[in-house]
Each structure stands twice: as structure tokens, then as C-alpha cells.
Amino acid sequence: MLKSDTNEVHADEPRSKHFTSTRNACNLCTPLGACLVFRGVEGCIPFLHGSQGCSTYIRRYLISHFREPMDIASSNFHEESAIFGGSSNFQQGVLNVLRQYQPQLIGAATTCLAETIGEDMPRLLHDLREKHGDHVTAPIVTVSTASYRGTHMDGFHAAVKALVEQMAVARGEHPTSNDAPRINLFPGMVSANDLRHLKEILSDFGLIHTLLPDYSETMDGETWSQYEKLQSGGTPLAAIAATCSAEASIEFGRTLAGTTTAGTFLAETFNVGRHSLGLPIGIRESDAFFALLAELSGREAPVKYQRERGRLVDSLIDGHKYAFEKRAIVYGEEDLVIGLTSFLCEIGVIPVLCATGGHSKQFKKALREAAPSLPAESLVKERFDFAEIAELAPSLKPDFLIGSSKGYQIARSLNVPLIRAGFPIHDRIGGQRVLHLGYRGAQEFYDRIVNALLELKQDTSTVGYAYL
Ligand code: SF4
């Protein structure tokens, strides 16, 4: 097959003449996203149906980013389970977890092996209840997360949808606290600090809200006086049950268009209005979010956010001469890349390559819509890996890279700064506290980008500028 001479990636042809298979994927394993969602639910323990190595890998990845302990149970397949099915392992595993953790909920996700042998989770659940019903003291939500079918973001969104589908209780069967508008916010995979900021914004608009998931405390909590097997915090189960009686749902993720999500389920089943937005990264996408909150709450944006926006615009003028026409490579999960690209275009940076390992087939269209000033010649690549980014990077002559810590080796080889964003950030502390969203998040990113460029100029200068 010939290498494409356009900027597009076609599913039926290799992305480069050297391409043989995915090398160092620019995405992560599907149940990883589901496990993070389940740790964002109060008293919930993630449970992987499959091999133990999957839970070990996912724990390692999440712990190295969040710097918090995290338990993920496993049904621990062995050779026999792979041939005859893992029903007895599942039953034994669930009973052990219920006894040892006393969780409020078990979030059970499948792994590649369980999916490959065709494990039917509803059937396993039925068998468990039939045989051990008296001992099953907590609800179990199941989700199918074969990693060869998707990315960590697919697992993340599928787990949110499974929670709502399997736990939402019909309107009128639970009390509503007062007359203030109640909304659901499905934020996607953002940082713990982003989640805290979103809750602050919603509260400032006077909106009673359910944020699902909410791992802002479970994955970025305080020190304990006593060991907690399951860290406190997370979306309460009662709030998930009540999602179906909200006034509206907001769902972040432009690439979710055309898919079935928690928001579309609530809209179709319970008539809860759905508002789909891009991640509020940068000015235009944040403006859309704040405008929607103003509409839903019937209030103007609080003065503190108007001032944050004003200071951000002022700083863009201050730093324009440093950022203008700088060239960036941006990579990571699809909606993060879309948000960051939109922001980079706003500040005068040229994103020369926008790459993702995702393959929603919405990426290019959604990215061009969110960043209409992205030059036509900028490369937009989906289903891309780090080896391919590394092949292209030298000829693109970027001034900086922006994305997860997995791009560090490429940035190092080019001797340009890496602005760390998204997940994972394994070579710094504070990855869970990176703020991406809102005017405040844009301000932090802008300062980091401009200062990284100034630092590079100083470091590579033969004379050294003390005043730039
Ligand atoms: S086998 Fe599949 S589910 Fe398990 S760690 Fe690998 S990609 Fe993830």
C-alpha cells in the first residue's frame, strides 16, 4: 500500500511507510477509563473481570499520576477460566470484595481476555444472584470494555453511561432538595482540580448539580489519620439515581456526537434536556459553557469569572509577541486535543500537528469546528502513535509540545519544552492538580506556555537575556 500524500489518515492504509503496528500508543487501555469513573463514585470499588495483570497495570498508571493509593479487584483468570469461562472466578471475587471492603457499589468492567472468550456480564450477574443472592449486599454495575475496540476514553464514557442506565430511578421515586434548577454534568476525563473548579463554578451560579464522576477527593485527598480502604468522596449513589429528574444534562466532548451516552440515555428515556459542549478549554469554549450556565440558572456570570476572563484577555495582549506564530505539536485524547488546539489558535500559536490515538471518526470534523482558524496545512491525525509523531516531529520544527508526559522523549530529542497536560503525567508531581478548564485554566496554561518559551530563549542564548 502507498503512503497517503494528503494530510488525512485512511483506515485502510498505513500512516507512514515504516508503519507495521502500533508502537507506544497515544491512548490507554479501555478499562482504565472505567476504573477511574468507578473511583469517582462514593464507596465504589472497581472490579476487573479478567487477568490480574490488567488491574496491576491500570493501578500502576493511575497511582503514578494521582499519587494516591488505589485498589482494583480482579477475578484473576487462569488457564482454566480462559477455556471454560470465568463465572466461578467472578462469583468468588465478588464475594471476597464484599466481605473485605464492604463497598456501597461494585463497578465491574471486562478486560480483553474476558471479551475475547465472550463473557456475558449480565448472565454472570444473574448466576451470582441466583447462587449467592443473600450474600450480595451491594449493587453491581457492569460495563463492557474490550481494549481492542476502543481507548481509555471509550471506557470512561461507557462506564458513566452504565452507571446512569443501571442506577437511575424513575422520576418521582426520590425527593428533590429544593426548587433550584438541578443539572447533571458529565465532564469527561479531566483532572481532579478541574472537577473542583467545575463544582465551584456550578455552585457560584446557584445550580444544584450532580457531577459524574467526581474523583476530586478520592484521587486527590488529604492525609488520613486511619487507613481508608476506599477513600471517601465521590458522587453519591442517591445522586446518580436522581440524574433522571434533573432539569438538564451537560456533556463535555465534541467527539461524542452521534454516540449513545449517559446524556442521550437520560434525554431519550426520561426527557432530560441534553446540552453537548466541547471541553471548556480556552476563551471561546469557556464562553460557551458560561453562557449555557447563565441560561440554565437565569443568572449572569458572577463578577469573579468576568474578571478572570478580562485578566486572561489582558495577558494575551501582554504575551502576544512571545507566543505569536510559535509552532506546536499537540497530542493526546481526542477531546483534550480539540480543546487545546482551539486555545492555541486563540493565542496565535500554530498547531502544526494535532494527533490522537483515538478513532471516533469525529476527530477531524470536530477539531476544525472548534478551531476554525487552524491552518489548512496543519496535520490532523487520528489513530496515531508516538512512533509516528516522533517520525514527523523533526520536519515540523515545533517550538514546543503539549500533551501527556509520554511525549517527553520526543521533546527531549528536539530540545524543545513539553507543556504537560492531560493524562498521564508520570514525570512530575501534581498531574492531578493541573487546571485545564475555564478562564482560570486557560490563564495557567498561557503563563506556562509563554514562560517555557522565554526560558528556552534564555537557556539557548549565548549572551543570556535578563530582560525579555
Ligand atoms: S490485556 Fe487489554 S484490558 Fe488488559 S491491560 Fe492489556 S489492553 Fe488493558
JSON list of N, CA, C and O and ligand atoms in Angstrom, two decimals, residues 28-32 48-58 110-114 145-148 150, ligand 1:
[
{"chain": "A", "resi": 28, "resn": "LEU", "atom": "N", "xyz": [-4.77, 4.92, 25.96]},
{"chain": "A", "resi": 28, "resn": "LEU", "atom": "CA", "xyz": [-4.55, 3.94, 27.01]},
{"chain": "A", "resi": 28, "resn": "LEU", "atom": "C", "xyz": [-5.66, 2.90, 26.96]},
{"chain": "A", "resi": 28, "resn": "LEU", "atom": "O", "xyz": [-6.58, 2.98, 26.16]},
{"chain": "A", "resi": 29, "resn": "CYS", "atom": "N", "xyz": [-5.53, 1.95, 27.88]},
{"chain": "A", "resi": 29, "resn": "CYS", "atom": "CA", "xyz": [-6.39, 0.78, 27.83]},
{"chain": "A", "resi": 29, "resn": "CYS", "atom": "C", "xyz": [-7.83, 1.11, 28.29]},
{"chain": "A", "resi": 29, "resn": "CYS", "atom": "O", "xyz": [-8.03, 1.92, 29.19]},
{"chain": "A", "resi": 30, "resn": "THR", "atom": "N", "xyz": [-8.81, 0.50, 27.64]},
{"chain": "A", "resi": 30, "resn": "THR", "atom": "CA", "xyz": [-10.22, 0.88, 27.82]},
{"chain": "A", "resi": 30, "resn": "THR", "atom": "C", "xyz": [-10.70, 0.74, 29.27]},
{"chain": "A", "resi": 30, "resn": "THR", "atom": "O", "xyz": [-11.31, 1.67, 29.81]},
{"chain": "A", "resi": 31, "resn": "PRO", "atom": "N", "xyz": [-10.47, -0.39, 29.95]},
{"chain": "A", "resi": 31, "resn": "PRO", "atom": "CA", "xyz": [-10.96, -0.46, 31.34]},
{"chain": "A", "resi": 31, "resn": "PRO", "atom": "C", "xyz": [-10.30, 0.53, 32.29]},
{"chain": "A", "resi": 31, "resn": "PRO", "atom": "O", "xyz": [-10.84, 0.78, 33.37]},
{"chain": "A", "resi": 32, "resn": "LEU", "atom": "N", "xyz": [-9.15, 1.11, 31.89]},
{"chain": "A", "resi": 32, "resn": "LEU", "atom": "CA", "xyz": [-8.54, 2.14, 32.75]},
{"chain": "A", "resi": 32, "resn": "LEU", "atom": "C", "xyz": [-9.53, 3.30, 32.95]},
{"chain": "A", "resi": 32, "resn": "LEU", "atom": "O", "xyz": [-9.73, 3.80, 34.06]},
{"chain": "A", "resi": 48, "resn": "LEU", "atom": "N", "xyz": [-12.15, -5.75, 37.94]},
{"chain": "A", "resi": 48, "resn": "LEU", "atom": "CA", "xyz": [-11.90, -6.15, 36.55]},
{"chain": "A", "resi": 48, "resn": "LEU", "atom": "C", "xyz": [-12.12, -7.64, 36.38]},
{"chain": "A", "resi": 48, "resn": "LEU", "atom": "O", "xyz": [-11.54, -8.45, 37.12]},
{"chain": "A", "resi": 49, "resn": "HIS", "atom": "N", "xyz": [-12.95, -7.98, 35.41]},
{"chain": "A", "resi": 49, "resn": "HIS", "atom": "CA", "xyz": [-13.18, -9.39, 35.11]},
{"chain": "A", "resi": 49, "resn": "HIS", "atom": "C", "xyz": [-12.17, -9.80, 34.04]},
{"chain": "A", "resi": 49, "resn": "HIS", "atom": "O", "xyz": [-12.30, -9.42, 32.87]},
{"chain": "A", "resi": 50, "resn": "GLY", "atom": "N", "xyz": [-11.13, -10.51, 34.48]},
{"chain": "A", "resi": 50, "resn": "GLY", "atom": "CA", "xyz": [-10.08, -10.92, 33.55]},
{"chain": "A", "resi": 50, "resn": "GLY", "atom": "C", "xyz": [-8.80, -11.22, 34.30]},
{"chain": "A", "resi": 50, "resn": "GLY", "atom": "O", "xyz": [-8.82, -11.61, 35.47]},
{"chain": "A", "resi": 51, "resn": "SER", "atom": "N", "xyz": [-7.68, -10.99, 33.61]},
{"chain": "A", "resi": 51, "resn": "SER", "atom": "CA", "xyz": [-6.39, -11.36, 34.19]},
{"chain": "A", "resi": 51, "resn": "SER", "atom": "C", "xyz": [-5.93, -10.33, 35.22]},
{"chain": "A", "resi": 51, "resn": "SER", "atom": "O", "xyz": [-6.23, -9.15, 35.12]},
{"chain": "A", "resi": 52, "resn": "GLN", "atom": "N", "xyz": [-5.15, -10.81, 36.17]},
{"chain": "A", "resi": 52, "resn": "GLN", "atom": "CA", "xyz": [-4.70, -9.94, 37.24]},
{"chain": "A", "resi": 52, "resn": "GLN", "atom": "C", "xyz": [-3.77, -8.84, 36.72]},
{"chain": "A", "resi": 52, "resn": "GLN", "atom": "O", "xyz": [-3.74, -7.73, 37.26]},
{"chain": "A", "resi": 53, "resn": "GLY", "atom": "N", "xyz": [-3.00, -9.17, 35.67]},
{"chain": "A", "resi": 53, "resn": "GLY", "atom": "CA", "xyz": [-2.04, -8.19, 35.15]},
{"chain": "A", "resi": 53, "resn": "GLY", "atom": "C", "xyz": [-2.71, -6.91, 34.68]},
{"chain": "A", "resi": 53, "resn": "GLY", "atom": "O", "xyz": [-2.13, -5.82, 34.77]},
{"chain": "A", "resi": 54, "resn": "CYS", "atom": "N", "xyz": [-3.95, -7.02, 34.20]},
{"chain": "A", "resi": 54, "resn": "CYS", "atom": "CA", "xyz": [-4.65, -5.82, 33.72]},
{"chain": "A", "resi": 54, "resn": "CYS", "atom": "C", "xyz": [-4.87, -4.85, 34.88]},
{"chain": "A", "resi": 54, "resn": "CYS", "atom": "O", "xyz": [-4.63, -3.65, 34.75]},
{"chain": "A", "resi": 55, "resn": "SER", "atom": "N", "xyz": [-5.31, -5.38, 36.01]},
{"chain": "A", "resi": 55, "resn": "SER", "atom": "CA", "xyz": [-5.57, -4.47, 37.14]},
{"chain": "A", "resi": 55, "resn": "SER", "atom": "C", "xyz": [-4.26, -3.92, 37.69]},
{"chain": "A", "resi": 55, "resn": "SER", "atom": "O", "xyz": [-4.20, -2.76, 38.10]},
{"chain": "A", "resi": 56, "resn": "THR", "atom": "N", "xyz": [-3.19, -4.70, 37.64]},
{"chain": "A", "resi": 56, "resn": "THR", "atom": "CA", "xyz": [-1.90, -4.21, 38.12]},
{"chain": "A", "resi": 56, "resn": "THR", "atom": "C", "xyz": [-1.40, -3.06, 37.25]},
{"chain": "A", "resi": 56, "resn": "THR", "atom": "O", "xyz": [-0.96, -2.03, 37.75]},
{"chain": "A", "resi": 57, "resn": "TYR", "atom": "N", "xyz": [-1.49, -3.25, 35.93]},
{"chain": "A", "resi": 57, "resn": "TYR", "atom": "CA", "xyz": [-1.05, -2.20, 35.01]},
{"chain": "A", "resi": 57, "resn": "TYR", "atom": "C", "xyz": [-1.87, -0.92, 35.21]},
{"chain": "A", "resi": 57, "resn": "TYR", "atom": "O", "xyz": [-1.33, 0.20, 35.30]},
{"chain": "A", "resi": 58, "resn": "ILE", "atom": "N", "xyz": [-3.19, -1.08, 35.31]},
{"chain": "A", "resi": 58, "resn": "ILE", "atom": "CA", "xyz": [-4.05, 0.11, 35.42]},
{"chain": "A", "resi": 58, "resn": "ILE", "atom": "C", "xyz": [-3.81, 0.82, 36.75]},
{"chain": "A", "resi": 58, "resn": "ILE", "atom": "O", "xyz": [-3.75, 2.05, 36.81]},
{"chain": "A", "resi": 110, "resn": "THR", "atom": "N", "xyz": [-15.02, -5.39, 32.01]},
{"chain": "A", "resi": 110, "resn": "THR", "atom": "CA", "xyz": [-14.34, -6.54, 31.41]},
{"chain": "A", "resi": 110, "resn": "THR", "atom": "C", "xyz": [-12.97, -6.13, 30.87]},
{"chain": "A", "resi": 110, "resn": "THR", "atom": "O", "xyz": [-12.70, -4.96, 30.63]},
{"chain": "A", "resi": 111, "resn": "THR", "atom": "N", "xyz": [-12.13, -7.12, 30.64]},
{"chain": "A", "resi": 111, "resn": "THR", "atom": "CA", "xyz": [-10.82, -6.88, 30.02]},
{"chain": "A", "resi": 111, "resn": "THR", "atom": "C", "xyz": [-10.81, -7.61, 28.67]},
{"chain": "A", "resi": 111, "resn": "THR", "atom": "O", "xyz": [-11.77, -8.31, 28.32]},
{"chain": "A", "resi": 112, "resn": "CYS", "atom": "N", "xyz": [-9.69, -7.47, 27.96]},
{"chain": "A", "resi": 112, "resn": "CYS", "atom": "CA", "xyz": [-9.61, -8.05, 26.61]},
{"chain": "A", "resi": 112, "resn": "CYS", "atom": "C", "xyz": [-9.90, -9.56, 26.63]},
{"chain": "A", "resi": 112, "resn": "CYS", "atom": "O", "xyz": [-10.66, -10.07, 25.81]},
{"chain": "A", "resi": 113, "resn": "LEU", "atom": "N", "xyz": [-9.29, -10.26, 27.59]},
{"chain": "A", "resi": 113, "resn": "LEU", "atom": "CA", "xyz": [-9.42, -11.71, 27.61]},
{"chain": "A", "resi": 113, "resn": "LEU", "atom": "C", "xyz": [-10.87, -12.13, 27.84]},
{"chain": "A", "resi": 113, "resn": "LEU", "atom": "O", "xyz": [-11.41, -13.00, 27.15]},
{"chain": "A", "resi": 114, "resn": "ALA", "atom": "N", "xyz": [-11.53, -11.49, 28.82]},
{"chain": "A", "resi": 114, "resn": "ALA", "atom": "CA", "xyz": [-12.93, -11.84, 29.12]},
{"chain": "A", "resi": 114, "resn": "ALA", "atom": "C", "xyz": [-13.80, -11.58, 27.90]},
{"chain": "A", "resi": 114, "resn": "ALA", "atom": "O", "xyz": [-14.70, -12.38, 27.58]},
{"chain": "A", "resi": 145, "resn": "THR", "atom": "N", "xyz": [-15.73, -3.45, 28.29]},
{"chain": "A", "resi": 145, "resn": "THR", "atom": "CA", "xyz": [-14.63, -2.54, 27.93]},
{"chain": "A", "resi": 145, "resn": "THR", "atom": "C", "xyz": [-13.47, -3.31, 27.28]},
{"chain": "A", "resi": 145, "resn": "THR", "atom": "O", "xyz": [-12.36, -3.35, 27.81]},
{"chain": "A", "resi": 146, "resn": "ALA", "atom": "N", "xyz": [-13.75, -3.90, 26.14]},
{"chain": "A", "resi": 146, "resn": "ALA", "atom": "CA", "xyz": [-12.67, -4.58, 25.40]},
{"chain": "A", "resi": 146, "resn": "ALA", "atom": "C", "xyz": [-11.70, -3.53, 24.89]},
{"chain": "A", "resi": 146, "resn": "ALA", "atom": "O", "xyz": [-12.10, -2.60, 24.20]},
{"chain": "A", "resi": 147, "resn": "SER", "atom": "N", "xyz": [-10.42, -3.68, 25.21]},
{"chain": "A", "resi": 147, "resn": "SER", "atom": "CA", "xyz": [-9.47, -2.64, 24.86]},
{"chain": "A", "resi": 147, "resn": "SER", "atom": "C", "xyz": [-9.13, -2.63, 23.38]},
{"chain": "A", "resi": 147, "resn": "SER", "atom": "O", "xyz": [-8.68, -1.62, 22.85]},
{"chain": "A", "resi": 148, "resn": "TYR", "atom": "N", "xyz": [-9.35, -3.75, 22.69]},
{"chain": "A", "resi": 148, "resn": "TYR", "atom": "CA", "xyz": [-9.04, -3.77, 21.25]},
{"chain": "A", "resi": 148, "resn": "TYR", "atom": "C", "xyz": [-10.14, -3.07, 20.45]},
{"chain": "A", "resi": 148, "resn": "TYR", "atom": "O", "xyz": [-10.04, -2.92, 19.24]},
{"chain": "A", "resi": 150, "resn": "GLY", "atom": "N", "xyz": [-11.46, 0.02, 21.61]},
{"chain": "A", "resi": 150, "resn": "GLY", "atom": "CA", "xyz": [-11.52, 1.45, 21.91]},
{"chain": "A", "resi": 150, "resn": "GLY", "atom": "C", "xyz": [-10.35, 1.92, 22.73]},
{"chain": "A", "resi": 150, "resn": "GLY", "atom": "O", "xyz": [-9.34, 1.22, 22.87]},
{"chain": "B", "resi": 1, "resn": "SF4", "atom": "S1", "xyz": [-4.96, -7.04, 28.13]},
{"chain": "B", "resi": 1, "resn": "SF4", "atom": "FE1", "xyz": [-6.41, -5.46, 27.42]},
{"chain": "B", "resi": 1, "resn": "SF4", "atom": "S2", "xyz": [-7.52, -4.84, 29.26]},
{"chain": "B", "resi": 1, "resn": "SF4", "atom": "FE2", "xyz": [-5.68, -5.94, 29.95]},
{"chain": "B", "resi": 1, "resn": "SF4", "atom": "S3", "xyz": [-4.14, -4.31, 30.27]},
{"chain": "B", "resi": 1, "resn": "SF4", "atom": "FE3", "xyz": [-3.86, -5.07, 28.17]},
{"chain": "B", "resi": 1, "resn": "SF4", "atom": "S4", "xyz": [-5.10, -3.69, 26.89]},
{"chain": "B", "resi": 1, "resn": "SF4", "atom": "FE4", "xyz": [-5.80, -3.43, 29.03]}
]
